[in-house]
Amino acid sequence: MVLGKLNIKLAIQKEGRLSERTIRFLTDAGFEFDSYKQRLFSTCRGFPMEILFLRDDDIPGFVSSGAVDMGIVGSNVLREGNAGADTLLTLNYGFCRLMVAVPKESPVRSVEELAEKTVATTYPVATRDYFKSNGISVSIIPIAGSAEISPTLGIADAVADLVSTGSTMALNDLRPIATVYESSAVLIGNPASVRAKRVLADQLLTRLKGVMAAETYKYVIMNVPRSALPGVTAAVPGLKSPTVSPLAEPGWVSVSAVVTESVFWDTVRRLKEAGATGILVLPIEKMIV
Ligand code: PRP
Ligand code: ZN
């Protein structure tokens, strides 16, 4: 099978922290494709795009060389070097931290106590920078995967690895002691390919942004006595003119508005204080801005 030359080639993580969430994100954006474990690529139905399932660490290199046009990775892998890839969009999932950790029973409480010791990591560039900029001399042991096992094997005193839920560290009897950086998922692109496939790339970005905006907002419908309308309107931030429709009950109206998730509970409290009742909250599937 030859991949379509004019199609967008988008690489995502085959197996790991971001895989499932990335597939859901793309599905929510209306891209339909198969994702079998053994299959490394899939075509999208109804959109000229191929999804490639690759090791996350390989994705920035493939994007930089133009082997694929775009990729979704954690910003963590970009920090190890990404000469030719542009960050096109910061996504609102895949939050994690690169953390220095020691065995649970270790007496070490701070990174300063790791001076002259060994740290195993799959993120040698960032880890080396971190200890250097903190003036702590350690010896970095770069490894390709499963850094968590290093102290148990006796090949390092500490590790620097990603912590998302924290379960991997806990299961391997490790205790995080410091944060090197924070990371989230990002969409990256090869600048020349994105330019050459501008129209498709724009369509893809619009769809992805639509899903992100929808996740950020809720649709709220409530009943309001007409007399309380000015107070209710004032309680919804950024809302110039809500949709107001009369109810069968005289003197009452129905008001609907879009509310930002981050200030959601605060807004609901203020709406109730202003006299709103029967507040219904609905998820927004997509929002095209
Ligand atoms: C990272 C890391 C751990 C896991 C931590 O893997 O290596 O395996 O996430 O997550 P947790 O705190 O929720 O347990 P990732 O999928 O980013 O990529 P990798 O397998 O290439 O390291
Ligand atoms: Zn990886």
CSV table of C-alpha atoms and ligand atoms in Angstrom, one decimal:
chain,number,residue,atom,x,y,z
A,1,MET,CA,0.0,0.0,0.0
A,2,VAL,CA,1.4,3.4,-1.0
A,3,LEU,CA,0.4,6.3,1.1
A,4,GLY,CA,-1.4,9.1,-0.7
A,5,LYS,CA,1.1,11.8,-1.7
A,6,LEU,CA,-1.3,14.7,-1.3
A,7,ASN,CA,-2.9,13.4,1.9
A,8,ILE,CA,-1.8,14.6,5.3
A,9,LYS,CA,0.3,12.1,7.2
A,10,LEU,CA,-0.3,12.4,10.9
A,11,ALA,CA,1.8,10.4,13.3
A,12,ILE,CA,0.5,9.5,16.8
A,13,GLN,CA,1.8,7.4,19.7
A,14,LYS,CA,1.3,3.7,19.0
A,15,GLU,CA,1.2,2.6,22.6
A,16,GLY,CA,1.5,4.6,25.8
A,17,ARG,CA,0.2,7.5,27.9
A,18,LEU,CA,-1.2,9.6,24.9
A,19,SER,CA,-2.5,6.8,22.6
A,20,GLU,CA,-6.0,6.3,23.8
A,21,ARG,CA,-6.7,10.0,24.5
A,22,THR,CA,-5.3,11.1,21.1
A,23,ILE,CA,-7.5,8.6,19.3
A,24,ARG,CA,-10.5,9.9,21.2
A,25,PHE,CA,-9.5,13.5,20.4
A,26,LEU,CA,-9.2,12.7,16.6
A,27,THR,CA,-12.5,10.8,16.7
A,28,ASP,CA,-14.2,13.7,18.5
A,29,ALA,CA,-13.0,15.9,15.7
A,30,GLY,CA,-14.8,13.7,13.2
A,31,PHE,CA,-11.9,11.7,11.8
A,32,GLU,CA,-12.9,8.1,11.4
A,33,PHE,CA,-10.2,5.5,11.2
A,34,ASP,CA,-9.3,2.0,12.4
A,35,SER,CA,-6.8,1.5,15.2
A,36,TYR,CA,-5.8,-2.1,15.5
A,37,LYS,CA,-2.8,-2.8,17.7
A,38,GLN,CA,-0.7,-4.5,15.0
A,39,ARG,CA,-1.4,-2.1,12.2
A,40,LEU,CA,0.9,0.9,11.9
A,41,PHE,CA,-1.2,3.1,9.6
A,42,SER,CA,-4.8,3.7,8.8
A,43,THR,CA,-6.7,5.9,6.3
A,44,CYS,CA,-9.4,8.2,7.4
A,45,ARG,CA,-12.9,7.9,6.0
A,46,GLY,CA,-14.1,11.1,4.4
A,47,PHE,CA,-10.9,13.1,4.9
A,48,PRO,CA,-7.6,12.8,3.0
A,49,MET,CA,-5.4,11.9,5.9
A,50,GLU,CA,-3.4,8.9,7.0
A,51,ILE,CA,-2.7,8.1,10.7
A,52,LEU,CA,0.6,6.5,11.4
A,53,PHE,CA,1.1,4.7,14.7
A,54,LEU,CA,4.7,5.2,15.8
A,55,ARG,CA,6.9,5.3,18.9
A,56,ASP,CA,6.5,8.7,20.4
A,57,ASP,CA,10.3,9.3,20.6
A,58,ASP,CA,10.5,8.8,16.8
A,59,ILE,CA,7.8,11.2,15.9
A,60,PRO,CA,9.7,14.6,16.1
A,61,GLY,CA,12.5,13.2,13.9
A,62,PHE,CA,10.0,11.9,11.3
A,63,VAL,CA,8.2,15.3,11.3
A,64,SER,CA,11.5,17.2,11.0
A,65,SER,CA,12.7,15.1,8.0
A,66,GLY,CA,9.3,15.4,6.3
A,67,ALA,CA,8.7,11.6,6.4
A,68,VAL,CA,5.3,12.5,8.0
A,69,ASP,CA,3.7,16.0,7.8
A,70,MET,CA,2.4,16.3,11.4
A,71,GLY,CA,2.5,14.5,14.7
A,72,ILE,CA,0.9,14.5,18.1
A,73,VAL,CA,3.4,14.0,20.9
A,74,GLY,CA,4.0,15.2,24.5
A,75,SER,CA,6.1,18.3,24.5
A,76,ASN,CA,8.5,16.2,26.7
A,77,VAL,CA,9.9,14.4,23.6
A,78,LEU,CA,10.4,17.7,21.8
A,79,ARG,CA,12.7,18.9,24.6
A,80,GLU,CA,15.2,16.2,23.7
A,81,GLY,CA,15.7,17.9,20.3
A,82,ASN,CA,13.4,18.8,17.4
A,83,ALA,CA,15.4,20.9,14.9
A,84,GLY,CA,12.8,21.0,12.1
A,85,ALA,CA,9.4,20.7,13.7
A,86,ASP,CA,7.0,23.6,14.4
A,87,THR,CA,4.5,23.5,17.3
A,88,LEU,CA,1.2,24.2,15.7
A,89,LEU,CA,-1.2,23.7,18.6
A,90,THR,CA,-0.9,23.1,22.3
A,91,LEU,CA,-3.5,20.5,23.2
A,92,ASN,CA,-5.4,20.4,26.5
A,93,TYR,CA,-4.6,16.9,27.5
A,94,GLY,CA,-1.6,14.7,28.3
A,95,PHE,CA,-0.5,16.7,31.2
A,96,CYS,CA,2.5,15.3,33.0
A,97,ARG,CA,5.8,16.2,34.7
A,98,LEU,CA,9.3,15.0,34.3
A,99,MET,CA,10.3,14.2,37.8
A,100,VAL,CA,13.5,13.2,39.6
A,101,ALA,CA,12.7,10.2,41.9
A,102,VAL,CA,14.5,8.0,44.3
A,103,PRO,CA,13.7,4.6,45.8
A,104,LYS,CA,11.1,4.9,48.5
A,105,GLU,CA,13.4,3.7,51.3
A,106,SER,CA,16.3,6.0,50.2
A,107,PRO,CA,17.4,8.7,52.7
A,108,VAL,CA,17.7,11.2,49.9
A,109,ARG,CA,15.1,14.1,50.3
A,110,SER,CA,16.4,16.7,47.9
A,111,VAL,CA,18.2,16.9,44.5
A,112,GLU,CA,21.2,18.5,46.2
A,113,GLU,CA,21.8,15.2,48.0
A,114,LEU,CA,22.2,13.5,44.6
A,115,ALA,CA,25.6,15.2,44.1
A,116,GLU,CA,28.2,12.8,42.7
A,117,LYS,CA,25.5,10.1,42.3
A,118,THR,CA,23.9,8.5,39.2
A,119,VAL,CA,20.6,9.3,37.5
A,120,ALA,CA,19.1,7.0,34.8
A,121,THR,CA,16.7,8.6,32.3
A,122,THR,CA,15.2,8.4,28.8
A,123,TYR,CA,15.3,12.2,28.9
A,124,PRO,CA,19.1,12.9,29.1
A,125,VAL,CA,19.1,16.3,27.5
A,126,ALA,CA,16.6,17.9,29.8
A,127,THR,CA,17.9,16.0,32.9
A,128,ARG,CA,21.5,17.1,32.3
A,129,ASP,CA,20.4,20.7,31.8
A,130,TYR,CA,18.4,20.6,35.0
A,131,PHE,CA,21.2,19.4,37.2
A,132,LYS,CA,23.7,21.7,35.5
A,133,SER,CA,21.6,24.8,36.0
A,134,ASN,CA,21.1,23.8,39.6
A,135,GLY,CA,24.9,23.4,40.0
A,136,ILE,CA,24.7,19.8,41.0
A,137,SER,CA,27.2,17.4,39.5
A,138,VAL,CA,25.7,14.0,38.7
A,139,SER,CA,26.4,11.4,36.2
A,140,ILE,CA,23.5,10.9,33.7
A,141,ILE,CA,22.9,7.3,32.5
A,142,PRO,CA,20.8,7.5,29.2
A,143,ILE,CA,18.6,4.5,28.6
A,144,ALA,CA,16.0,3.8,26.0
A,145,GLY,CA,13.0,2.8,28.2
A,146,SER,CA,11.8,1.6,31.6
A,147,ALA,CA,14.0,3.9,33.6
A,148,GLU,CA,12.0,3.1,36.7
A,149,ILE,CA,13.7,-0.3,37.1
A,150,SER,CA,17.3,1.2,37.2
A,151,PRO,CA,17.6,1.6,41.0
A,152,THR,CA,16.3,-1.9,41.5
A,153,LEU,CA,18.9,-3.2,39.1
A,154,GLY,CA,21.6,-1.3,40.9
A,155,ILE,CA,22.6,0.8,37.8
A,156,ALA,CA,21.5,4.2,39.2
A,157,ASP,CA,20.8,5.9,42.5
A,158,ALA,CA,17.9,7.9,41.1
A,159,VAL,CA,15.7,8.3,37.9
A,160,ALA,CA,14.2,11.1,36.0
A,161,ASP,CA,11.0,10.0,34.4
A,162,LEU,CA,7.5,11.1,33.5
A,163,VAL,CA,4.7,11.2,36.1
A,164,SER,CA,1.1,11.6,35.0
A,165,THR,CA,-1.2,9.8,37.4
A,166,GLY,CA,1.9,8.7,39.4
A,167,SER,CA,0.9,5.0,39.3
A,168,THR,CA,4.0,3.9,37.4
A,169,MET,CA,6.4,5.4,40.0
A,170,ALA,CA,4.3,4.1,42.9
A,171,LEU,CA,4.2,0.6,41.5
A,172,ASN,CA,8.0,0.6,41.2
A,173,ASP,CA,8.5,1.9,44.7
A,174,LEU,CA,9.9,5.3,43.7
A,175,ARG,CA,9.4,8.6,45.5
A,176,PRO,CA,9.5,11.8,43.4
A,177,ILE,CA,11.5,14.6,44.9
A,178,ALA,CA,11.7,17.3,42.2
A,179,THR,CA,10.1,18.5,39.0
A,180,VAL,CA,12.3,19.2,36.0
A,181,TYR,CA,9.4,20.5,33.8
A,182,GLU,CA,5.7,20.2,33.0
A,183,SER,CA,4.5,18.8,29.7
A,184,SER,CA,1.3,18.5,27.7
A,185,ALA,CA,0.3,17.1,24.3
A,186,VAL,CA,1.1,19.2,21.2
A,187,LEU,CA,0.5,19.1,17.5
A,188,ILE,CA,3.7,19.5,15.6
A,189,GLY,CA,4.2,20.0,11.9
A,190,ASN,CA,6.9,20.1,9.2
A,191,PRO,CA,6.9,23.7,8.1
A,192,ALA,CA,7.4,23.0,4.4
A,193,SER,CA,4.8,20.2,4.3
A,194,VAL,CA,2.3,22.3,6.2
A,195,ARG,CA,2.8,25.1,3.7
A,196,ALA,CA,2.4,22.8,0.7
A,197,LYS,CA,-0.8,21.2,2.1
A,198,ARG,CA,-2.1,24.5,3.5
A,199,VAL,CA,-5.8,24.0,2.7
A,200,LEU,CA,-6.0,20.5,4.3
A,201,ALA,CA,-3.8,21.6,7.2
A,202,ASP,CA,-6.2,24.5,7.9
A,203,GLN,CA,-9.2,22.2,7.8
A,204,LEU,CA,-7.5,19.8,10.2
A,205,LEU,CA,-6.6,22.7,12.6
A,206,THR,CA,-10.1,24.1,12.5
A,207,ARG,CA,-11.6,20.8,13.5
A,208,LEU,CA,-9.1,20.2,16.3
A,209,LYS,CA,-9.6,23.7,17.7
A,210,GLY,CA,-13.4,23.1,17.5
A,211,VAL,CA,-13.1,20.1,19.8
A,212,MET,CA,-10.8,22.0,22.2
A,213,ALA,CA,-13.1,25.0,22.4
A,214,ALA,CA,-16.1,22.7,23.0
A,215,GLU,CA,-14.3,21.0,25.9
A,216,THR,CA,-13.6,24.4,27.4
A,217,TYR,CA,-17.2,25.6,27.4
A,218,LYS,CA,-20.6,24.4,28.7
A,219,TYR,CA,-24.0,25.4,27.4
A,220,VAL,CA,-26.3,26.6,30.2
A,221,ILE,CA,-30.1,27.0,30.1
A,222,MET,CA,-32.1,28.5,33.0
A,223,ASN,CA,-35.4,29.9,34.0
A,224,VAL,CA,-35.3,33.5,35.2
A,225,PRO,CA,-38.0,36.0,36.4
A,226,ARG,CA,-38.1,38.8,33.9
A,227,SER,CA,-37.3,41.3,36.7
A,228,ALA,CA,-34.0,39.4,37.4
A,229,LEU,CA,-32.8,39.4,33.8
A,230,PRO,CA,-30.3,42.3,34.2
A,231,GLY,CA,-28.7,40.6,37.2
A,232,VAL,CA,-28.5,37.3,35.4
A,233,THR,CA,-27.0,38.8,32.3
A,234,ALA,CA,-24.4,40.6,34.4
A,235,ALA,CA,-23.4,37.3,36.1
A,236,VAL,CA,-22.4,35.5,32.9
A,237,PRO,CA,-18.8,36.7,32.1
A,238,GLY,CA,-18.2,37.8,28.6
A,239,LEU,CA,-21.8,37.4,27.5
A,240,LYS,CA,-23.1,40.5,25.8
A,241,SER,CA,-26.5,39.2,24.7
A,242,PRO,CA,-27.8,35.9,25.9
A,243,THR,CA,-30.7,34.1,24.1
A,244,VAL,CA,-33.9,35.0,25.9
A,245,SER,CA,-37.2,33.4,25.2
A,246,PRO,CA,-40.6,33.8,27.0
A,247,LEU,CA,-41.9,30.9,29.1
A,248,ALA,CA,-45.6,29.9,29.2
A,249,GLU,CA,-45.6,31.2,32.8
A,250,PRO,CA,-46.2,35.0,32.7
A,251,GLY,CA,-43.3,37.1,33.9
A,252,TRP,CA,-40.7,34.3,33.3
A,253,VAL,CA,-38.1,33.8,30.6
A,254,SER,CA,-35.7,31.1,29.5
A,255,VAL,CA,-32.1,32.2,29.2
A,256,SER,CA,-29.3,30.3,27.5
A,257,ALA,CA,-25.7,31.0,27.3
A,258,VAL,CA,-22.2,29.6,26.8
A,259,VAL,CA,-20.1,29.5,30.0
A,260,THR,CA,-16.3,28.8,30.4
A,261,GLU,CA,-15.6,25.6,32.3
A,262,SER,CA,-12.8,27.2,34.3
A,263,VAL,CA,-15.2,29.7,36.0
A,264,PHE,CA,-18.2,27.4,35.8
A,265,TRP,CA,-19.1,26.9,39.5
A,266,ASP,CA,-18.5,30.6,40.2
A,267,THR,CA,-20.9,31.6,37.4
A,268,VAL,CA,-23.5,29.1,38.6
A,269,ARG,CA,-23.4,30.5,42.1
A,270,ARG,CA,-23.8,34.1,40.8
A,271,LEU,CA,-26.6,33.0,38.5
A,272,LYS,CA,-28.5,31.5,41.5
A,273,GLU,CA,-27.9,34.6,43.6
A,274,ALA,CA,-29.3,36.7,40.8
A,275,GLY,CA,-32.5,34.7,40.7
A,276,ALA,CA,-32.0,31.9,38.1
A,277,THR,CA,-33.6,28.5,38.8
A,278,GLY,CA,-33.8,25.2,37.0
A,279,ILE,CA,-30.3,25.6,35.7
A,280,LEU,CA,-29.5,22.9,33.0
A,281,VAL,CA,-25.9,22.3,32.0
A,282,LEU,CA,-25.2,20.7,28.6
A,283,PRO,CA,-21.9,19.6,27.1
A,284,ILE,CA,-21.0,21.2,23.7
A,285,GLU,CA,-20.0,18.7,21.1
A,286,LYS,CA,-18.2,21.1,18.8
A,287,MET,CA,-17.8,24.9,18.7
A,288,ILE,CA,-16.5,26.5,15.5
A,289,VAL,CA,-15.1,30.0,16.2
B,1,PRP,C1,5.4,7.6,30.5
B,1,PRP,C2,6.4,7.0,31.5
B,1,PRP,C3,5.5,6.1,32.3
B,1,PRP,C4,4.2,6.7,32.2
B,1,PRP,C5,3.8,7.4,33.5
B,1,PRP,O1,5.3,6.8,29.3
B,1,PRP,O2,7.5,6.4,30.8
B,1,PRP,O3,5.5,4.8,31.7
B,1,PRP,O4,4.1,7.6,31.1
B,1,PRP,O5,2.4,7.6,33.6
B,1,PRP,P1,1.7,7.4,35.0
B,1,PRP,O6,2.3,8.4,36.0
B,1,PRP,O7,0.3,7.8,34.7
B,1,PRP,O8,1.8,6.0,35.5
B,1,PRP,P2,4.9,7.5,27.8
B,1,PRP,O9,3.7,6.8,27.4
B,1,PRP,O10,4.9,8.9,27.9
B,1,PRP,O11,6.1,7.1,26.8
B,1,PRP,P3,7.2,6.0,26.9
B,1,PRP,O12,6.6,4.7,27.0
B,1,PRP,O13,7.9,6.2,25.5
B,1,PRP,O14,8.1,6.5,28.0
B,2,ZN,ZN,8.6,7.5,24.7
